[in-house]
Structure formats: structure tokens, C-alpha cells
Amino acid sequence: MSATDRPVPAADLKPLLSQLVPTDRTSMSPEDQRAEYVEFVEMFRGEEPAFAGTVTDELIQTGRHSHTVPVRRYRPDSAADAGHVLVYFHGGGWVLGNPVTHDRFTRAIADRLSLHVISVDYRLAPERPFPAAFDDCELVVAHAAEDATWLAVGGDSAGGNLAAAVAAHRATKGNPVDAQILIYPGLDVPIEGGDTSLDGMGLDRSDIDYFWASYRGDREPDPRLAPLLAPDPIPAPPTLVTTAGCDPLRPDGMQYAQRLIAADVPTMYVPFPHLIHGWLDLADAVASAGHAREILIDAIRVLRDSTAPTERVTRKQ
């Protein structure tokens, strides 16, 4: 990519980008990386907003595995339909993050849309490589499906990968979800040592290589690891895809949306040309990111309203 083709970040992001220091992840323990990420999130987080509902941390017990899956559950008091559920998977390269780091966004969705949101604290790599995170996410979605009248999955970055993978897996098993929300997702097998022209924009090529290797482990890639590996038509429900123009993962989201559109899957594509990967972390403090968050929540509302049933339907596993 030439200098003239390089995307231009929003003006209010430039001071932050000028201060970013590359992280040598191979020289840091996963625990130190996670602590650093939490510190970064806290730097830009505003005060906890009011929420008319309950927020509880729970353990989902499943019969298929010997462990429980922690979740953070948001139940609005004024939910228009208690059967409408979004299961959300946080980003962080399958290595970083948890429901607390992503609390502001999931809380905002639940509050603004009167939507029951379940945020999944799935097992992290490299200690627990694929398929641990996938299995945890799929099990929580199966649990939520027992009572949902409308069921969606969603996530940002690595969480978007998990959402697309789980949605496709359930569709092939005859238990599709009603909608999916993919926020700057990573959906393809990255080319190791690939294009570095967007380094310094929040997600460097070395980060992508490290995160992918940590999650993949010794597995051969398949569509559960990289949803773009699925043959056409990709098994997908009505979908909202959003990308950031200054993000090396932008081609993944664009290609996925194009393939769904070509297969006549109802698809909303919402690009943010001047934002960077991970802009949701900045939405409380950076105006351009905060504006994008408002647009994104409104788009989720449109997706929900266009796919939700008009009467209660009991789902089966």
C-alpha cells in the first residue's frame, strides 16, 4: 500500500496513535498482556452509565463438559420482549479481554434496545487453544436457545470470529440463530508476515500473527477457526457487518459481507472509513468512536426489528 493509498484516521484519533508503542507479545506472558489491556481500557473508560435493570455474574452449567462457563448477564427492567437474547463474545485476539473489559458496550446495547444480553467469559489462549473458546461460546448459545424467542450472536474482532463460527455451526446442525453481529471481525487465515502498511493503527501485523498462532495451536484451519474457509453459500443468518477503514482486518469483513450478499443472505454492511481496529474501547473518550457506537447500536436495533418474530415461538435444541 502506497502512502497516498494509506487510509486516514479521524482527526481525534491522531494524538492517540502518535503515542502508541508496539507490543512485543512474544516477550510478555499472557497474564502481563491481559493486565496491560485492562489498563488500556480503563484509560479511556468513562463513569459507569445508569442502567435500568440487573447485571449479574453467573456460571452456566452444561452437561456436555466437566466445566462451567462464566457469563455476565444484563436484564433490562423494561425489556419489550424477555425472549429476545443477544449472546456476545468479547474481542482480544482470543488471548485478552473478558466481559468486564467490554461492559460499556454490552451494557449500552441492553439499555438502549431493552435487550437481554449474555456476555461470555470464554476460555482464553494460549493456555486453552481452539476449540476451547468455540466450545464455550457454542454451549452458552445452546443454553440461551432453550428459552429465546429471538436469538442473536455477536462479537468484536476475535469475538466476531466466534460469532460467525458458532452461527454457521448451528445452522449446519439445523438450529440456526436469528441474526449475527460482526464488528471488525477476523474471519480468514492470516498470511504470516503479511502487509505491515497499517502498523501503528492499533493492530500490528505481529499482533495478528501472535494471536492467530495462540488460538490455532496445532490445529489445521477449518471453518470453525476461520469462517471464510466455508464453501459457498456460507451458512449464515441475517447479518450486520461493520469494518474500520484503518484496520488490517477490514478485507475479512468486506469479503464476508460480499459473499453473503451474493448468496442473498439479508446483510447490512456499515463501514467506518476513518476508524481503527478496537475503536469500541475508545468510545467513551474519543468523539468519532462514540458517534460510531451510536450508529452501530441503531443498526443492531434495525437488525433485531427486521428479524424478530411477532409472536412467541419456543426454540428447541
CSV table of C-alpha atoms in Angstrom, one decimal:
chain,number,residue,atom,x,y,z
A,1,MET,CA,0.0,0.0,0.0
A,2,SER,CA,1.5,3.4,-1.0
A,3,ALA,CA,1.5,6.4,1.2
A,4,THR,CA,-1.2,8.0,-0.9
A,5,ASP,CA,-3.4,4.9,-0.5
A,6,ARG,CA,-3.0,4.7,3.2
A,7,PRO,CA,-6.3,5.3,5.0
A,8,VAL,CA,-6.5,8.5,7.1
A,9,PRO,CA,-7.7,8.1,10.7
A,10,ALA,CA,-10.1,10.5,12.2
A,11,ALA,CA,-8.5,13.7,13.5
A,12,ASP,CA,-9.4,12.9,17.1
A,13,LEU,CA,-7.5,9.6,16.9
A,14,LYS,CA,-4.2,11.0,15.7
A,15,PRO,CA,-3.0,12.2,19.1
A,16,LEU,CA,-3.6,8.6,20.5
A,17,LEU,CA,-1.9,6.9,17.5
A,18,SER,CA,1.2,9.1,17.8
A,19,GLN,CA,1.7,7.8,21.4
A,20,LEU,CA,1.1,4.1,20.7
A,21,VAL,CA,4.1,1.8,21.3
A,22,PRO,CA,4.3,-1.6,19.6
A,23,THR,CA,4.0,-4.5,22.0
A,24,ASP,CA,6.4,-7.4,21.7
A,25,ARG,CA,3.9,-10.1,22.6
A,26,THR,CA,6.4,-12.9,22.3
A,27,SER,CA,8.4,-11.4,25.2
A,28,MET,CA,5.4,-10.9,27.5
A,29,SER,CA,3.4,-13.5,29.4
A,30,PRO,CA,-0.3,-13.8,28.6
A,31,GLU,CA,-1.0,-12.6,32.1
A,32,ASP,CA,1.0,-9.4,31.6
A,33,GLN,CA,-0.6,-8.8,28.3
A,34,ARG,CA,-4.0,-9.1,29.8
A,35,ALA,CA,-3.2,-6.7,32.6
A,36,GLU,CA,-1.8,-4.2,30.1
A,37,TYR,CA,-5.0,-4.4,28.1
A,38,VAL,CA,-7.2,-3.8,31.1
A,39,GLU,CA,-5.1,-0.8,32.0
A,40,PHE,CA,-5.5,0.5,28.4
A,41,VAL,CA,-9.3,0.0,28.5
A,42,GLU,CA,-9.5,1.8,31.9
A,43,MET,CA,-7.6,4.8,30.5
A,44,PHE,CA,-10.5,5.6,28.1
A,45,ARG,CA,-13.5,4.4,30.1
A,46,GLY,CA,-15.9,6.9,31.5
A,47,GLU,CA,-18.1,6.5,34.6
A,48,GLU,CA,-20.4,3.6,34.6
A,49,PRO,CA,-23.7,4.7,33.0
A,50,ALA,CA,-27.1,4.3,34.6
A,51,PHE,CA,-28.8,1.0,33.7
A,52,ALA,CA,-32.4,0.3,34.4
A,53,GLY,CA,-32.0,-3.4,35.0
A,54,THR,CA,-29.9,-6.1,36.7
A,55,VAL,CA,-26.4,-7.1,35.9
A,56,THR,CA,-25.3,-10.5,37.3
A,57,ASP,CA,-22.2,-12.6,37.0
A,58,GLU,CA,-23.2,-16.3,36.7
A,59,LEU,CA,-21.9,-19.7,35.8
A,60,ILE,CA,-23.6,-21.7,33.0
A,61,GLN,CA,-23.5,-25.4,33.9
A,62,THR,CA,-23.5,-27.7,30.9
A,63,GLY,CA,-23.9,-31.4,30.8
A,64,ARG,CA,-21.5,-31.9,27.8
A,65,HIS,CA,-18.3,-30.7,29.5
A,66,SER,CA,-17.0,-31.0,33.0
A,67,HIS,CA,-16.6,-27.3,33.5
A,68,THR,CA,-18.9,-24.3,33.8
A,69,VAL,CA,-18.8,-21.2,31.6
A,70,PRO,CA,-18.8,-17.8,33.3
A,71,VAL,CA,-21.1,-15.1,31.9
A,72,ARG,CA,-22.2,-11.6,32.7
A,73,ARG,CA,-26.0,-11.3,32.2
A,74,TYR,CA,-27.8,-8.0,31.5
A,75,ARG,CA,-31.6,-8.0,32.1
A,76,PRO,CA,-33.3,-4.7,31.4
A,77,ASP,CA,-36.4,-4.0,33.6
A,78,SER,CA,-38.2,-2.6,30.6
A,79,ALA,CA,-37.5,-5.4,28.1
A,80,ALA,CA,-40.0,-5.2,25.4
A,81,ASP,CA,-39.7,-9.0,24.9
A,82,ALA,CA,-38.0,-11.0,27.6
A,83,GLY,CA,-37.4,-13.7,25.0
A,84,HIS,CA,-35.1,-11.6,22.8
A,85,VAL,CA,-31.5,-12.5,23.6
A,86,LEU,CA,-28.1,-11.5,22.3
A,87,VAL,CA,-25.1,-13.7,23.2
A,88,TYR,CA,-22.0,-11.5,23.0
A,89,PHE,CA,-18.4,-12.7,22.6
A,90,HIS,CA,-15.7,-10.1,23.5
A,91,GLY,CA,-12.6,-9.3,21.4
A,92,GLY,CA,-9.0,-9.5,22.3
A,93,GLY,CA,-7.4,-11.9,19.9
A,94,TRP,CA,-8.7,-14.9,21.8
A,95,VAL,CA,-6.0,-14.1,24.4
A,96,LEU,CA,-7.1,-10.8,26.0
A,97,GLY,CA,-10.4,-9.4,27.4
A,98,ASN,CA,-13.4,-10.5,29.4
A,99,PRO,CA,-17.0,-9.3,29.9
A,100,VAL,CA,-15.7,-6.6,32.2
A,101,THR,CA,-13.4,-5.0,29.6
A,102,HIS,CA,-16.4,-4.9,27.2
A,103,ASP,CA,-19.0,-3.9,29.8
A,104,ARG,CA,-19.7,-0.5,28.4
A,105,PHE,CA,-20.8,-1.7,25.0
A,106,THR,CA,-22.9,-4.7,26.2
A,107,ARG,CA,-24.5,-2.6,28.9
A,108,ALA,CA,-25.4,0.1,26.3
A,109,ILE,CA,-27.0,-2.5,24.0
A,110,ALA,CA,-29.1,-3.9,26.8
A,111,ASP,CA,-30.2,-0.5,28.0
A,112,ARG,CA,-30.8,1.2,24.7
A,113,LEU,CA,-32.5,-1.8,23.0
A,114,SER,CA,-34.2,-3.3,26.1
A,115,LEU,CA,-32.4,-6.5,25.1
A,116,HIS,CA,-31.3,-9.4,27.3
A,117,VAL,CA,-27.6,-9.6,26.7
A,118,ILE,CA,-25.3,-12.5,27.8
A,119,SER,CA,-21.6,-11.7,27.7
A,120,VAL,CA,-19.4,-14.9,27.6
A,121,ASP,CA,-16.2,-15.2,29.6
A,122,TYR,CA,-14.8,-18.0,27.3
A,123,ARG,CA,-11.5,-19.7,27.9
A,124,LEU,CA,-8.5,-17.9,26.6
A,125,ALA,CA,-5.5,-18.9,24.5
A,126,PRO,CA,-2.7,-19.8,24.5
A,127,GLU,CA,-3.4,-21.8,27.7
A,128,ARG,CA,-6.6,-23.1,26.2
A,129,PRO,CA,-6.3,-23.0,22.4
A,130,PHE,CA,-9.0,-23.9,19.8
A,131,PRO,CA,-11.6,-25.4,20.3
A,132,ALA,CA,-11.9,-24.2,23.9
A,133,ALA,CA,-13.3,-20.8,23.2
A,134,PHE,CA,-15.5,-22.1,20.4
A,135,ASP,CA,-16.9,-24.8,22.6
A,136,ASP,CA,-17.7,-22.4,25.5
A,137,CYS,CA,-19.4,-20.0,23.2
A,138,GLU,CA,-21.5,-22.7,21.4
A,139,LEU,CA,-22.6,-24.1,24.8
A,140,VAL,CA,-23.8,-20.8,26.1
A,141,VAL,CA,-25.7,-20.2,22.8
A,142,ALA,CA,-27.3,-23.6,23.2
A,143,HIS,CA,-28.3,-22.7,26.8
A,144,ALA,CA,-29.8,-19.4,25.7
A,145,ALA,CA,-31.7,-21.0,22.9
A,146,GLU,CA,-33.8,-23.0,25.4
A,147,ASP,CA,-36.0,-20.0,26.2
A,148,ALA,CA,-35.3,-17.5,23.5
A,149,THR,CA,-37.9,-16.3,21.0
A,150,TRP,CA,-35.3,-14.3,19.1
A,151,LEU,CA,-31.6,-15.3,19.4
A,152,ALA,CA,-28.7,-13.4,18.0
A,153,VAL,CA,-24.9,-13.8,18.4
A,154,GLY,CA,-22.4,-11.1,18.1
A,155,GLY,CA,-18.9,-10.0,18.9
A,156,ASP,CA,-16.0,-7.7,18.0
A,157,SER,CA,-12.7,-8.8,16.5
A,158,ALA,CA,-11.9,-12.4,17.8
A,159,GLY,CA,-15.5,-12.3,19.2
A,160,GLY,CA,-16.8,-11.7,15.7
A,161,ASN,CA,-14.9,-14.7,14.5
A,162,LEU,CA,-16.5,-16.8,17.3
A,163,ALA,CA,-20.0,-15.4,16.5
A,164,ALA,CA,-19.7,-16.3,12.8
A,165,ALA,CA,-18.3,-19.7,13.6
A,166,VAL,CA,-21.0,-20.6,16.1
A,167,ALA,CA,-23.8,-19.3,13.9
A,168,ALA,CA,-22.6,-21.4,10.9
A,169,HIS,CA,-22.1,-24.5,13.1
A,170,ARG,CA,-25.6,-24.2,14.5
A,171,ALA,CA,-27.0,-23.7,11.0
A,172,THR,CA,-25.4,-26.9,9.7
A,173,LYS,CA,-26.9,-28.7,12.7
A,174,GLY,CA,-30.4,-27.5,11.9
A,175,ASN,CA,-30.5,-25.0,14.8
A,176,PRO,CA,-29.8,-21.6,13.2
A,177,VAL,CA,-29.7,-18.4,15.2
A,178,ASP,CA,-31.9,-15.5,14.0
A,179,ALA,CA,-29.2,-12.9,13.4
A,180,GLN,CA,-25.5,-12.2,13.9
A,181,ILE,CA,-23.5,-9.0,14.5
A,182,LEU,CA,-19.8,-9.0,13.4
A,183,ILE,CA,-17.8,-6.0,14.5
A,184,TYR,CA,-14.4,-5.6,12.7
A,185,PRO,CA,-14.1,-9.4,12.7
A,186,GLY,CA,-11.1,-11.6,11.9
A,187,LEU,CA,-12.5,-14.3,9.6
A,188,ASP,CA,-9.7,-15.6,7.5
A,189,VAL,CA,-6.4,-17.4,7.9
A,190,PRO,CA,-3.8,-14.6,8.1
A,191,ILE,CA,-0.7,-14.7,5.9
A,192,GLU,CA,2.2,-14.8,8.4
A,193,GLY,CA,4.4,-11.8,8.0
A,194,GLY,CA,1.9,-10.1,5.6
A,195,ASP,CA,1.3,-6.5,4.8
A,196,THR,CA,2.6,-4.1,7.5
A,197,SER,CA,1.4,-0.9,6.0
A,198,LEU,CA,-1.2,-0.4,8.7
A,199,ASP,CA,1.1,-1.0,11.6
A,200,GLY,CA,0.7,1.8,14.2
A,201,MET,CA,-3.1,1.9,13.8
A,202,GLY,CA,-3.9,-0.2,16.8
A,203,LEU,CA,-3.4,-3.7,15.4
A,204,ASP,CA,0.0,-4.5,14.0
A,205,ARG,CA,0.8,-7.5,11.8
A,206,SER,CA,2.9,-9.0,14.6
A,207,ASP,CA,-0.2,-8.9,16.8
A,208,ILE,CA,-2.3,-10.7,14.3
A,209,ASP,CA,0.4,-13.4,13.8
A,210,TYR,CA,0.7,-13.9,17.6
A,211,PHE,CA,-3.0,-14.1,18.3
A,212,TRP,CA,-3.7,-16.5,15.5
A,213,ALA,CA,-0.9,-18.8,16.4
A,214,SER,CA,-2.0,-18.7,20.1
A,215,TYR,CA,-5.6,-19.6,19.2
A,216,ARG,CA,-4.9,-22.1,16.4
A,217,GLY,CA,-2.4,-24.2,18.4
A,218,ASP,CA,-1.6,-27.3,16.4
A,219,ARG,CA,-5.0,-27.5,14.5
A,220,GLU,CA,-5.3,-27.4,10.8
A,221,PRO,CA,-7.6,-24.4,9.9
A,222,ASP,CA,-11.2,-25.2,9.1
A,223,PRO,CA,-14.4,-23.0,9.0
A,224,ARG,CA,-14.8,-23.1,12.8
A,225,LEU,CA,-11.4,-21.5,13.1
A,226,ALA,CA,-11.7,-19.2,10.0
A,227,PRO,CA,-15.3,-18.8,8.8
A,228,LEU,CA,-14.2,-17.6,5.4
A,229,LEU,CA,-12.9,-21.1,4.7
A,230,ALA,CA,-16.5,-22.3,4.4
A,231,PRO,CA,-17.7,-23.1,0.8
A,232,ASP,CA,-20.5,-21.0,-0.7
A,233,PRO,CA,-23.1,-20.4,0.4
A,234,ILE,CA,-21.8,-19.6,3.9
A,235,PRO,CA,-24.4,-20.8,6.4
A,236,ALA,CA,-25.3,-17.5,8.0
A,237,PRO,CA,-28.4,-15.8,9.3
A,238,PRO,CA,-29.3,-12.2,8.6
A,239,THR,CA,-26.1,-10.3,9.4
A,240,LEU,CA,-24.7,-7.0,10.4
A,241,VAL,CA,-21.1,-6.5,9.5
A,242,THR,CA,-19.1,-3.4,10.4
A,243,THR,CA,-15.5,-2.6,9.4
A,244,ALA,CA,-12.9,0.1,10.2
A,245,GLY,CA,-11.0,1.7,7.3
A,246,CYS,CA,-7.7,1.8,9.2
A,247,ASP,CA,-7.9,-1.9,10.2
A,248,PRO,CA,-5.8,-4.7,8.6
A,249,LEU,CA,-8.8,-7.0,9.2
A,250,ARG,CA,-11.1,-4.8,7.0
A,251,PRO,CA,-10.8,-7.1,4.0
A,252,ASP,CA,-12.1,-10.0,6.1
A,253,GLY,CA,-15.4,-8.3,6.9
A,254,MET,CA,-15.8,-6.9,3.4
A,255,GLN,CA,-15.3,-10.3,1.8
A,256,TYR,CA,-17.7,-12.0,4.2
A,257,ALA,CA,-20.4,-9.4,3.6
A,258,GLN,CA,-19.9,-9.7,-0.2
A,259,ARG,CA,-20.3,-13.5,-0.1
A,260,LEU,CA,-23.4,-13.2,2.0
A,261,ILE,CA,-24.9,-10.6,-0.4
A,262,ALA,CA,-24.1,-12.8,-3.4
A,263,ALA,CA,-25.9,-15.7,-1.7
A,264,ASP,CA,-29.0,-13.5,-1.0
A,265,VAL,CA,-28.5,-13.5,2.8
A,266,PRO,CA,-30.0,-10.3,4.2
A,267,THR,CA,-26.9,-8.3,5.0
A,268,MET,CA,-26.2,-4.8,6.5
A,269,TYR,CA,-22.7,-3.5,5.9
A,270,VAL,CA,-21.7,-0.5,7.9
A,271,PRO,CA,-18.2,0.8,7.3
A,272,PHE,CA,-16.4,3.4,9.3
A,273,PRO,CA,-13.7,4.6,6.9
A,274,HIS,CA,-11.6,6.7,9.4
A,275,LEU,CA,-11.7,4.4,12.5
A,276,ILE,CA,-9.1,1.9,13.7
A,277,HIS,CA,-9.4,-1.7,15.0
A,278,GLY,CA,-10.6,-1.8,18.5
A,279,TRP,CA,-12.4,1.6,18.4
A,280,LEU,CA,-15.1,0.3,20.8
A,281,ASP,CA,-12.6,0.5,23.6
A,282,LEU,CA,-12.3,4.3,22.9
A,283,ALA,CA,-15.9,5.2,22.6
A,284,ASP,CA,-16.3,6.8,26.0
A,285,ALA,CA,-13.4,9.2,25.4
A,286,VAL,CA,-13.0,9.7,21.6
A,287,ALA,CA,-15.8,11.5,19.9
A,288,SER,CA,-15.5,9.8,16.5
A,289,ALA,CA,-15.6,6.4,18.2
A,290,GLY,CA,-18.5,7.4,20.4
A,291,HIS,CA,-20.5,8.5,17.4
A,292,ALA,CA,-19.8,5.2,15.6
A,293,ARG,CA,-21.0,3.3,18.7
A,294,GLU,CA,-24.4,5.2,18.5
A,295,ILE,CA,-24.7,4.3,14.8
A,296,LEU,CA,-23.8,0.7,15.5
A,297,ILE,CA,-26.4,0.4,18.2
A,298,ASP,CA,-29.0,1.8,16.0
A,299,ALA,CA,-28.0,-0.7,13.3
A,300,ILE,CA,-28.4,-3.5,15.8
A,301,ARG,CA,-31.9,-2.2,16.5
A,302,VAL,CA,-32.8,-2.3,12.8
A,303,LEU,CA,-31.4,-5.9,12.5
A,304,ARG,CA,-33.4,-7.0,15.6
A,305,ASP,CA,-36.6,-5.3,14.5
A,306,SER,CA,-36.4,-6.8,11.0
A,307,THR,CA,-35.7,-10.4,12.2
A,308,ALA,CA,-37.6,-10.8,15.5
A,309,PRO,CA,-40.8,-12.9,15.4
A,310,THR,CA,-44.1,-11.2,16.0
A,311,GLU,CA,-45.3,-13.9,18.4
A,312,ARG,CA,-43.6,-16.2,20.9
A,313,VAL,CA,-42.0,-19.3,19.4
A,314,THR,CA,-40.4,-21.9,21.6
A,315,ARG,CA,-37.0,-22.9,20.3
A,316,LYS,CA,-35.6,-26.4,20.5
A,317,GLN,CA,-32.0,-27.6,20.6
